[in-house]
Coordinates of C-alpha atoms and ligand atoms in Angstrom, one line a residue:
X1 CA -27.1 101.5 131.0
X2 CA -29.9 103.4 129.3
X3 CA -28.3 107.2 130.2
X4 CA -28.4 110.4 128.6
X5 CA -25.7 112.5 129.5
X6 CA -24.9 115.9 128.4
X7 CA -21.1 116.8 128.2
X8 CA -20.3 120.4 128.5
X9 CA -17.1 121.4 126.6
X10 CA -14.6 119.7 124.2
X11 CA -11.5 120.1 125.5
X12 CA -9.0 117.4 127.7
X13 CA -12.1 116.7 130.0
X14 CA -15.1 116.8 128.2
X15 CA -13.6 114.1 125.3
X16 CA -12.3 112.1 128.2
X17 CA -15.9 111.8 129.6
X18 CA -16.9 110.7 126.2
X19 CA -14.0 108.5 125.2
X20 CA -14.9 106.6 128.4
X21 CA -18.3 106.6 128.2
X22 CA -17.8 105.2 124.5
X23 CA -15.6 102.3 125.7
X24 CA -18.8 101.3 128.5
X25 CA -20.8 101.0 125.9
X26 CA -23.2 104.0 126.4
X27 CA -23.5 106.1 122.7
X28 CA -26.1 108.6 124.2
X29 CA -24.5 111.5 125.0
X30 CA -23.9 114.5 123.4
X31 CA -21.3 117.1 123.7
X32 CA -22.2 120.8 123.4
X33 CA -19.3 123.0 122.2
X34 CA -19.7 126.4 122.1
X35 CA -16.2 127.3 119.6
X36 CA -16.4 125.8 116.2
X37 CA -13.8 123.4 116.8
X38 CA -12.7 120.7 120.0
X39 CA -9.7 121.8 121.7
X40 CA -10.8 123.8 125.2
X41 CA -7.5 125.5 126.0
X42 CA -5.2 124.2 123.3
X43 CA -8.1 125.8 120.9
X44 CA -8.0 129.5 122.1
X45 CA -4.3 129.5 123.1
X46 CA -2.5 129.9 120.1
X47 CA 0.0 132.8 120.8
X48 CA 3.5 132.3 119.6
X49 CA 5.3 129.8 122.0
X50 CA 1.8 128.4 123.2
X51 CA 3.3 124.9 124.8
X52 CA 3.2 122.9 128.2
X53 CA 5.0 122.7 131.1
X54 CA 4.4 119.1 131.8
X55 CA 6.1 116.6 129.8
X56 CA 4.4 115.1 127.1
X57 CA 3.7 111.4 128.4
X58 CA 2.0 112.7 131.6
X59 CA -0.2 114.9 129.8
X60 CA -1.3 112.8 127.9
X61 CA -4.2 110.6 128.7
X62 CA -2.9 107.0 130.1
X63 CA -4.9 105.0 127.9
X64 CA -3.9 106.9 124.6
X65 CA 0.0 106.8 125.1
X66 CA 1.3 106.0 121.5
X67 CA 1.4 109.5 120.4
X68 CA 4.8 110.6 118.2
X69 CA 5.5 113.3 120.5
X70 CA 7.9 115.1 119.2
X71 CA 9.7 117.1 122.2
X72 CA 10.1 116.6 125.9
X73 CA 7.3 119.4 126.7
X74 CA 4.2 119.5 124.2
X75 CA 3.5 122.3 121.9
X76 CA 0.0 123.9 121.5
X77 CA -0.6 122.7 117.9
X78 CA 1.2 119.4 118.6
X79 CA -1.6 118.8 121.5
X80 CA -4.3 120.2 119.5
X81 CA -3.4 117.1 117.2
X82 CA -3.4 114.8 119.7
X83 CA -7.0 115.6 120.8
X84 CA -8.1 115.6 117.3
X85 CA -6.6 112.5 116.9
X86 CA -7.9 110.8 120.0
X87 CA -11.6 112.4 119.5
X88 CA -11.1 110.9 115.5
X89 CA -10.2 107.1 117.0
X90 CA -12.9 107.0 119.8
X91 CA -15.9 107.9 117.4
X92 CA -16.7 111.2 119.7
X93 CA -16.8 113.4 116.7
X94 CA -19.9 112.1 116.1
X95 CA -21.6 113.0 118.8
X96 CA -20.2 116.6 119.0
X97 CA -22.3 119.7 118.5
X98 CA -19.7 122.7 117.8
X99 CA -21.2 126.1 117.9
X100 CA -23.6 125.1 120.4
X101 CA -23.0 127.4 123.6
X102 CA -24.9 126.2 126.9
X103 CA -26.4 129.0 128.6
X104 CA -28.2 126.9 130.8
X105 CA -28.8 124.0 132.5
X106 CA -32.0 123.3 134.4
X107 CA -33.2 120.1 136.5
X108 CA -36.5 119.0 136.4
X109 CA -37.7 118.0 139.6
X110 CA -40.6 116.2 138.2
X111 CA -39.0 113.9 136.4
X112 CA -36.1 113.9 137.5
X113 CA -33.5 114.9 134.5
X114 CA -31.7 117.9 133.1
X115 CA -33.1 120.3 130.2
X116 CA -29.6 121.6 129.0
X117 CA -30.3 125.2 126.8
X118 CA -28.0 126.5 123.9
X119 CA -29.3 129.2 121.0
X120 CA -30.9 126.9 119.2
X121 CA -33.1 125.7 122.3
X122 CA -33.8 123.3 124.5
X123 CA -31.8 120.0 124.6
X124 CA -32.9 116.7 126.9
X125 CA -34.0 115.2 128.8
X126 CA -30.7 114.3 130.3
X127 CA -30.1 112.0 133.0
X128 CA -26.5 113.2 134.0
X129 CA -25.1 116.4 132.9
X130 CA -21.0 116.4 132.8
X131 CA -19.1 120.4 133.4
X132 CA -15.8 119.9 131.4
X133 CA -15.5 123.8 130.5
X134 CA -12.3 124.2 132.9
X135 CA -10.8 126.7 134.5
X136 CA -9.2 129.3 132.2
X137 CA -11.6 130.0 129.7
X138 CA -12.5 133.4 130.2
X139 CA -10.0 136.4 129.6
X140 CA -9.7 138.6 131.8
X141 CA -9.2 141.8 130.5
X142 CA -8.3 144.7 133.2
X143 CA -9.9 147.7 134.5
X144 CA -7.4 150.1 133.4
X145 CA -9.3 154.0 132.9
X146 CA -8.9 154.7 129.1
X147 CA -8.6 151.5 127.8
X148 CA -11.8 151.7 125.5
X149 CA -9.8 155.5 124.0
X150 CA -6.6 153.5 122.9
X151 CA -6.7 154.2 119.0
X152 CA -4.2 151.1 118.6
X153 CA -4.6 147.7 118.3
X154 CA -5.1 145.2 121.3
X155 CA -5.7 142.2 122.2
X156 CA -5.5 139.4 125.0
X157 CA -3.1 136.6 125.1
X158 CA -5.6 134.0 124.7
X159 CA -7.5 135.3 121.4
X160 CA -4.4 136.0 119.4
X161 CA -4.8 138.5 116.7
X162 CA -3.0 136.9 114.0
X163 CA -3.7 139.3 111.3
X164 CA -2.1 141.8 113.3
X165 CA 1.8 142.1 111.8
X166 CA 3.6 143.1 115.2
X167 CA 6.9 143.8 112.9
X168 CA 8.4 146.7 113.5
X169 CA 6.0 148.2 116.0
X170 CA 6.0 149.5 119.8
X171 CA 4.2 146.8 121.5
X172 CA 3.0 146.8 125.1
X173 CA 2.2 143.7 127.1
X174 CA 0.3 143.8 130.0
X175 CA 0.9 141.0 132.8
X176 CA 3.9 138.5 133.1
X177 CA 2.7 135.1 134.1
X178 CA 3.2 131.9 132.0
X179 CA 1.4 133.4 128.8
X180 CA 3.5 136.4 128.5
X181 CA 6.9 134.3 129.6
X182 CA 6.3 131.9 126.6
X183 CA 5.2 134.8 124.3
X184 CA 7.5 137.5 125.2
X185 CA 10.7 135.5 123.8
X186 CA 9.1 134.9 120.3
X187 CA 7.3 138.7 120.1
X188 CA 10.6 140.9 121.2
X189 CA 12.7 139.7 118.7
X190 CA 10.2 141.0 115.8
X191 CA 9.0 144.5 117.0
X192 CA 10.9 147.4 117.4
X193 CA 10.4 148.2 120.9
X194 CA 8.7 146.4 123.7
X195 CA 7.9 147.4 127.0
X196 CA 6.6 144.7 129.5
X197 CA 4.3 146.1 132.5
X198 CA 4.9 143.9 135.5
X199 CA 2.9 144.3 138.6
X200 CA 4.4 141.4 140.3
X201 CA 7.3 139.3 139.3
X202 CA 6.9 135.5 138.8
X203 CA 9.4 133.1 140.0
X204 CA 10.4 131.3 137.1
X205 CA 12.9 127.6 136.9
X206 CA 15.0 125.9 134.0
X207 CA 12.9 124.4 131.8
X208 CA 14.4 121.2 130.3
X209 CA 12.6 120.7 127.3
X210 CA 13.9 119.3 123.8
X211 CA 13.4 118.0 120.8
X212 CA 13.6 114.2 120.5
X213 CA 15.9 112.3 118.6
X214 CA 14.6 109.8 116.0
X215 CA 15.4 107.0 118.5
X216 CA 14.4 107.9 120.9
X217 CA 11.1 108.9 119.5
X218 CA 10.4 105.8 117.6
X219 CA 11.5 103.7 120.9
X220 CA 8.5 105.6 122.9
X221 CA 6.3 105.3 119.9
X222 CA 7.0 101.4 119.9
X223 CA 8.0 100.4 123.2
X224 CA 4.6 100.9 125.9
X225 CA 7.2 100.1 129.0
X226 CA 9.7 103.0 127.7
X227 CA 6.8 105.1 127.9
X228 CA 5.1 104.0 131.3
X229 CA 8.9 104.1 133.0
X230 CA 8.9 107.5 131.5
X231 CA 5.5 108.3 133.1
X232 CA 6.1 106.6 136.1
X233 CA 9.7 108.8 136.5
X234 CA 8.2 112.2 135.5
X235 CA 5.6 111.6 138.0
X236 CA 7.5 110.3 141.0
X237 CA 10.1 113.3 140.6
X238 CA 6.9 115.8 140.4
X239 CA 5.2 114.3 143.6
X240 CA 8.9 113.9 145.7
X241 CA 10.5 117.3 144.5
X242 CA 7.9 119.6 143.5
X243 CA 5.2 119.4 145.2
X244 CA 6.8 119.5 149.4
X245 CA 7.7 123.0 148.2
X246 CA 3.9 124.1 147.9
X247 CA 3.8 122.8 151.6
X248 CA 7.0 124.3 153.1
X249 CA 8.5 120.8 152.4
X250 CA 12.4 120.4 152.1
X251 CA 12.6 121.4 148.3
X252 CA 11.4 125.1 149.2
X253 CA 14.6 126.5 149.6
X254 CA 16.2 123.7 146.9
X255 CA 13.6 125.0 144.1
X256 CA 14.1 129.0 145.5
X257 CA 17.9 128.5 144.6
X258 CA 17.5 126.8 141.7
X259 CA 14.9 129.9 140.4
X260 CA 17.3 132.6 142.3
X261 CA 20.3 130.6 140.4
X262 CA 18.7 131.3 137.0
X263 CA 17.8 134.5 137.6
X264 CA 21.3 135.6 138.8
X265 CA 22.6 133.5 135.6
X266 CA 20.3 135.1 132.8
X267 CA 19.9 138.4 134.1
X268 CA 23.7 140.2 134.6
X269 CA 22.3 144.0 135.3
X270 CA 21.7 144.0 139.3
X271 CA 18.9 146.8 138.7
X272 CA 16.8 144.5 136.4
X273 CA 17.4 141.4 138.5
X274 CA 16.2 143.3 141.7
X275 CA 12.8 144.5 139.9
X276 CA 12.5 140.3 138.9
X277 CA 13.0 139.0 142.5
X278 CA 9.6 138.2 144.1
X279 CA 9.1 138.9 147.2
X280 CA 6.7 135.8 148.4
X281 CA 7.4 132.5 148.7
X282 CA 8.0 130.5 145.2
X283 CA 4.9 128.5 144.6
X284 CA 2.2 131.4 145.8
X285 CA 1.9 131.7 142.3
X286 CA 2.5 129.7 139.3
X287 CA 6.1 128.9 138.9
X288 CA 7.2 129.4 135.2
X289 CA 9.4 127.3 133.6
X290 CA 11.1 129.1 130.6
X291 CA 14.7 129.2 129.6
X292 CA 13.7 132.4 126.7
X293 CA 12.0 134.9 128.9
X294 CA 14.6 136.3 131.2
X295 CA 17.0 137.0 128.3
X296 CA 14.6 138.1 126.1
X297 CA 13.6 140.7 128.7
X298 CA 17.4 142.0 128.8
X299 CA 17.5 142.6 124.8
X300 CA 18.1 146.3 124.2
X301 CA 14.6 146.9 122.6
X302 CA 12.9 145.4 125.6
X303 CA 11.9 147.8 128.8
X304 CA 10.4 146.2 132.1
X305 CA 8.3 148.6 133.6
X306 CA 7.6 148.7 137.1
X307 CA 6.0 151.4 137.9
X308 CA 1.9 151.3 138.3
X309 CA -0.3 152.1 135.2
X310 CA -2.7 154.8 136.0
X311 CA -4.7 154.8 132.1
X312 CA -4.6 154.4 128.7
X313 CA -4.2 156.7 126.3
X314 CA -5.2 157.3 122.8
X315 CA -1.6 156.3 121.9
X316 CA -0.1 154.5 124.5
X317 CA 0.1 153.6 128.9
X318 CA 0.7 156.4 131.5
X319 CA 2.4 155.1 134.6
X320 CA 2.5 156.3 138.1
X321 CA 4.5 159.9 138.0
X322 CA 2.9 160.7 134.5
X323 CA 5.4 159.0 132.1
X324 CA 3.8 158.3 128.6
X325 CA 4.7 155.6 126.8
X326 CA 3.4 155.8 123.3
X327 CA 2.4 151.8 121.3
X328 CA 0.9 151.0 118.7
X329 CA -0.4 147.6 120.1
X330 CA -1.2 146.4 123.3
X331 CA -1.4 142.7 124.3
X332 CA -3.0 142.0 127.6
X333 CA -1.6 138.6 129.3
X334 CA -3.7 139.5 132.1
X335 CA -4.9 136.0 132.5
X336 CA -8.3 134.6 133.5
X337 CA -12.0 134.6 135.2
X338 CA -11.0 131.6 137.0
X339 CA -12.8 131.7 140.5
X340 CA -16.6 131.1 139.3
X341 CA -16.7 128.0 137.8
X342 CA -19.1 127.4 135.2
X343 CA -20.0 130.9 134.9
X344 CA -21.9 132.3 132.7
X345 CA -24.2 129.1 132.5
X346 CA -27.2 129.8 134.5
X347 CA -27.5 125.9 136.4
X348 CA -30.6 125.3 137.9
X349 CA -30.7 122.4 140.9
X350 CA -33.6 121.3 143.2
X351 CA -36.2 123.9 144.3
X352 CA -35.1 126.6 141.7
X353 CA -31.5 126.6 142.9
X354 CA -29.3 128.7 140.9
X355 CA -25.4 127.4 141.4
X356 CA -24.4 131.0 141.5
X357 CA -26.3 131.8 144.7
X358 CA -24.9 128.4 146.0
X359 CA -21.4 129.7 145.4
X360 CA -22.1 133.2 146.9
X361 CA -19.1 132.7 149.3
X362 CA -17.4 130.4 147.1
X363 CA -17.0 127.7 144.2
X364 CA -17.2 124.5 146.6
X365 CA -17.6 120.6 145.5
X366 CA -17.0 117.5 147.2
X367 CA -14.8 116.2 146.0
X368 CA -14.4 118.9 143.4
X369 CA -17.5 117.3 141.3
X370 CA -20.6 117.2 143.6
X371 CA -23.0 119.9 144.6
X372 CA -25.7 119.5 147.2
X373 CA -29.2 120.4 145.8
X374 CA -27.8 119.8 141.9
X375 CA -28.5 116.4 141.5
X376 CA -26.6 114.3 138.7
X377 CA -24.7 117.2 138.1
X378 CA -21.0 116.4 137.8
X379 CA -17.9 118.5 137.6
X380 CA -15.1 118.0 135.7
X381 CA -11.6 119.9 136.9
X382 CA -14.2 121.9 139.2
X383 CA -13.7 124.0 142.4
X384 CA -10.3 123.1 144.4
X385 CA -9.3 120.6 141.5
X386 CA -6.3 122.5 139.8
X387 CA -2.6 121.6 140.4
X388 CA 0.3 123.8 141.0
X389 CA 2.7 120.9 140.7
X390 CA 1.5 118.1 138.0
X391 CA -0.9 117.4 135.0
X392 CA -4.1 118.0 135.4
X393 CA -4.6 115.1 133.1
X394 CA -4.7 112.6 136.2
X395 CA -6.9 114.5 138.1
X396 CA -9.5 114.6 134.9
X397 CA -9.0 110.9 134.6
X398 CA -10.0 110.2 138.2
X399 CA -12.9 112.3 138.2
X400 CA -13.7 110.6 134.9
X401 CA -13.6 107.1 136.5
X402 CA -15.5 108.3 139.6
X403 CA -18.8 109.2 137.8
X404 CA -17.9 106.2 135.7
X405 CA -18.8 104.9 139.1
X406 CA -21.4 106.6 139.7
X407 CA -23.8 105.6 136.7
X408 CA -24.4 102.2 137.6
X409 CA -25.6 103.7 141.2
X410 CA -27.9 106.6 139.8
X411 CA -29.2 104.3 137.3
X412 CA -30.4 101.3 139.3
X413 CA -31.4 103.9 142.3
X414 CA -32.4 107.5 140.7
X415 CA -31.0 110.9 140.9
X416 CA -28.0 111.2 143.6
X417 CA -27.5 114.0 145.0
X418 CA -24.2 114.7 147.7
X419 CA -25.3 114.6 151.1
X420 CA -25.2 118.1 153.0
X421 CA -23.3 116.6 155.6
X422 CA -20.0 114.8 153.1
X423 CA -20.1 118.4 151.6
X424 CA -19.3 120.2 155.1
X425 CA -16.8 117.3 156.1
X426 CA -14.9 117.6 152.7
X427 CA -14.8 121.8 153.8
X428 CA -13.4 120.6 156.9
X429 CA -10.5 118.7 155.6
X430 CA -9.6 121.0 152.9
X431 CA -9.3 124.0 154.8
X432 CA -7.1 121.9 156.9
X433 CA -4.9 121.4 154.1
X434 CA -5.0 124.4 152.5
X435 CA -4.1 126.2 155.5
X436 CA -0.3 124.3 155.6
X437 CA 0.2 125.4 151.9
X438 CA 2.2 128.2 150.4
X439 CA -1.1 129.6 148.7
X440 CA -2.3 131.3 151.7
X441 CA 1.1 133.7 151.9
X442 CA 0.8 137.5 150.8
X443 CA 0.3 137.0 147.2
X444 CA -2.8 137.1 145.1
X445 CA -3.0 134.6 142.2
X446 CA -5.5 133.0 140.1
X447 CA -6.1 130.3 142.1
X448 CA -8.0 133.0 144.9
X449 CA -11.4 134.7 144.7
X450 CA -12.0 138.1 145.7
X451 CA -12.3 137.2 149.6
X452 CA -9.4 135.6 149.4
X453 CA -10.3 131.9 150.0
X454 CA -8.4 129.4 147.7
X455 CA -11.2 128.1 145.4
X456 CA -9.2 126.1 142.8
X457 CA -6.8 124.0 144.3
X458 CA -6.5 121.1 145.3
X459 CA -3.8 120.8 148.2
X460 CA -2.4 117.4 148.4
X461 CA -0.6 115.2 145.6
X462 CA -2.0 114.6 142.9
X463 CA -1.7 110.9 143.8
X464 CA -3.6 111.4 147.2
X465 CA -6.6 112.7 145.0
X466 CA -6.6 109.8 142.7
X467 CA -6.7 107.5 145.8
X468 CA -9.9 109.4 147.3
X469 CA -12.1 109.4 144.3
X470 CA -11.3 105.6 143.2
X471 CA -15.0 104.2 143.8
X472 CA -17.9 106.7 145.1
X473 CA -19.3 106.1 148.4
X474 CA -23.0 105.8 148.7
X475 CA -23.3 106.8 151.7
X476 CA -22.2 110.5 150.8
X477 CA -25.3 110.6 148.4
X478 CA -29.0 110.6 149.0
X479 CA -31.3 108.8 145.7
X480 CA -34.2 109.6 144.5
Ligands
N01_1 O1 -2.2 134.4 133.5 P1 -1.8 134.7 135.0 P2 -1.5 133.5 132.4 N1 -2.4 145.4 135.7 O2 -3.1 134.9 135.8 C1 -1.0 140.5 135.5 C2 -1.8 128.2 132.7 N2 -0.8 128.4 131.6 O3 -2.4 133.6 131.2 O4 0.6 138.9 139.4 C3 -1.2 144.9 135.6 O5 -0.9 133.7 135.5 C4 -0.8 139.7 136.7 O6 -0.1 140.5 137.7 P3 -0.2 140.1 139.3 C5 -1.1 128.3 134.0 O7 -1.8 127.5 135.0 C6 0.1 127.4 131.5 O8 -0.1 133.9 132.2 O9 -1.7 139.8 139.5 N3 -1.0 143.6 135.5 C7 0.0 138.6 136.1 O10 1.4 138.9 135.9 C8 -1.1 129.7 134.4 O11 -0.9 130.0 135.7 C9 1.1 127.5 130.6 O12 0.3 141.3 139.9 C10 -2.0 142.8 135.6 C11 -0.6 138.4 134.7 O13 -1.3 139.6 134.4 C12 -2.5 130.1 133.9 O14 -2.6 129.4 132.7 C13 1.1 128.5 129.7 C14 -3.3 143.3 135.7 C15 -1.7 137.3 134.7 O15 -1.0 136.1 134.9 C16 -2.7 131.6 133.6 O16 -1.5 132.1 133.0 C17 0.2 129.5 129.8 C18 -3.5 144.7 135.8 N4 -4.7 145.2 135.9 C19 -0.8 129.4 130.8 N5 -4.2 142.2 135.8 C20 2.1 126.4 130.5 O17 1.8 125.2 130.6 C21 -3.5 141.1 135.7 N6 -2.1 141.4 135.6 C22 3.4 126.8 130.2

């Protein structure tokens, strides 16, 4: 196959798309990477605590398993290495451009390829262009009146200021979802006083995470059906136990004890623990796991604040009622833009498309990687694609495979494009789903845009999605 693709992004999807692509044989691609390092997430995140909250052998791709992981759940410079590592043995450093931010993406109609554009210029032709830019890459910083007076220092969880010494100062942090529940443990202990603004509370479980033993560690290292049984048993209890509580399955109220349990166990004041119960069904947002965060938040320099923040001050956050609580620092947690996908890369389809006006109601895909009117366009961990129960490392490998799939079809029969009517039937059968999941309770989360429609994802097992991308059908695609 005689393709030029264009790869968008180098973190876990992008470098799968071009370790596979490697192992078929095809060398002309070229990955755009607008940071001046691979990485994607596990580049940007580098707060103190940055780690993940699936076990190391699931995310981890399946066909690079030998890593010497060194704990049960990953740490952010320990996966960092492992994509550095698995970029280093595939041969896709050499076909990375770093510093090279796509700011658009344009199909030519005429003949029938992408013109992908970064500072430098114009890139192409490409045959297939390949989205791996994810779906928290953008802070989100929040619209608080004042902020731009705040004489301090600030700074959001995701571009760490590490010059900044936080010893002995009054830090504020903004936001209490999985950032600020692995960061909060490591930060309180340093400054003198923290206060943590929570809007919402998060339900949060056990996390059983660990340092391996030598033994153990070398017998994963060495022994490929340790570490597939491992796999296969981290996965199997993630599919049976967690995920039937996203769908008012039986664990619901087993996983709500077990949260309310740890709650009631790390938390002894009955005025704190009230202001940490949630008040929507676990699951509507992000469960954390994290053993550190609830007892860090009972240390005496600690405050949780509750009430609402009406501004920002020169020197510090008024809340509701006019209390003034002066910092030095402020560190927004406050997540990420994560409901327009792809954004702000202007994509150009058929007839002067723009993917932004197709979106207007709404990110949509079939199948989470297939736009009508975008030929060739592919999406990698795109609209209705994330997980609130498993890695996201299975779903990137079957959408990987599936356009593997695809470019034998596109080459031997030109562009392909999804069909209008396999777009509107895949609509169909997710609202169907999402309508039996817990993400449609009174909550707001990430995973919703501003209308409220679920845009990122996915509703089933991770399993079922794997199953329903195995081979493309050709009948969901017009050619040519
Ligand atoms: O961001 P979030 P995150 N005023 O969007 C609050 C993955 N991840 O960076 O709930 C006051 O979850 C907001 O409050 P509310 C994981 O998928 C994984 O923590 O909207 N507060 C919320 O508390 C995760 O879900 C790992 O009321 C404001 C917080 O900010 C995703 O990344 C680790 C506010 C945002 O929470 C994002 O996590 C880290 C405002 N104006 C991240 N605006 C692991 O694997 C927002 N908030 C462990």
């Amino acid at each position: 196959m005689a393709l030029n693709v264009a790869i968008i992004g180098a973190g876990f999807g992008g470098l799968c798309m071009a370790i596979q692509l490697r192992k078929a044989g095809v060398t002309t691609y070229t990955i755009f990477e607008k940071a001046d390092r691979l990485g994607g997430t596990w580049r940007d995140n580098t707060y103190p605590g940055a780690a993940c909250d699936v076990p190391s052998h699931l995310y981890s791709y399946s066909f690079e398993q030998d890593h010497d992981w060194s704990r049960r759940y990953p740490r952010q410079p320990e996966i960092l290495a492992y994509l550095d590592r698995c970029a280093g043995k595939y041969g896709v450093h050499r076909r990375l451009r770093l510093g090279a931010e796509v700011t658009a993406a344009v199909f030519d109609e005429a003949g029938g390829r992408w013109r992908v554009t970064t500072a430098d210029g114009e890139h192409g032709p490409f045959d297939v262009v390949v989205s791996g830019v994810g779906q928290l890459n953008r802070p989100r910083l929040p619209d608080i009146p004042g902020l731009r007076e705040f004489a301090g220092t600030s700074f959001h969880s995701a571009r760490w200021d590490h010059g900044h010494d936080l010893a002995g100062r009054r830090v504020a942090v903004i936001g209490n979802g999985s950032s600020a529940a692995q960061f909060i443990p490591r930060v309180a202990p340093v400054v003198a006083h923290l206060d943590v603004y929570q809007r919402t509370p998060s339900w949060v479980i056990p996390k059983p995470d660990g340092a391996y033993g030598p033994g153990l560690r070398a017998a994963f290292r060495h022994l490929p059906p340790l570490r597939s049984a491992n796999r296969r048993r981290v996965n199997r209890f993630i599919e049976s136990v967690v995920y039937p509580a996203l769908v008012d399955g039986w664990s619901r109220p087993l996983m709500t004890r077990r949260a309310t349990e740890h709650l009631n166990r790390q938390v002894p004041d009955p005025a704190l623990r009230a202001r940490l119960t949630p008040a929507y069904p676990i699951g509507c947002k992000r469960i954390v796991l994290d053993d550190d965060y609830y007892p860090a938040l009972t240390r005496p320099n600690v405050e949780v604040v509750t009430d609402p923040i009406t501004r920002v001050t020169r020197n510090g956050i008024e809340t509701a009622g006019g209390t003034l609580r002066e910092v030095d620092t402020i560190i927004f947690a406050t997540g990420f833009l994560t409901t327009d996908f792809l954004a702000p890369i202007e994509v150009v389809g058929r007839g002067g498309r723009r993917l932004g006006e197709a979106w207007k109601d709404g990110a949509e895909a079939y199948l989470g990687m297939a736009v009508p009117g975008f030929p060739n366009l592919f999406l990698l961990y795109g609209p209705n694609t994330n997980l609130g129960h498993n890695s996201i490392i299975l779903m990137i490998e079957a959408q990987v495979r599936y356009i593997m799939g695809c470019l034998p079809l596109l080459s031997a029969h030109g562009p392909m494009e999804v069909r209008p009517a396999a777009m509107d039937a895949w609509r169909r059968a997710l609202e169907r789903a999402l309508a039996r999941t817990v993400w449609q309770a009174d909550c707001d989360s990430w995973y919703k845009n501003a209308a409220g429609r679920v845009v990122n994802n996915w509703p089933g097992p991770a399993s079922a999605y794997r199953r329903i991308t195995r081979a493309p059908r050709p009948g969901s695609f017009t050619f040519g």
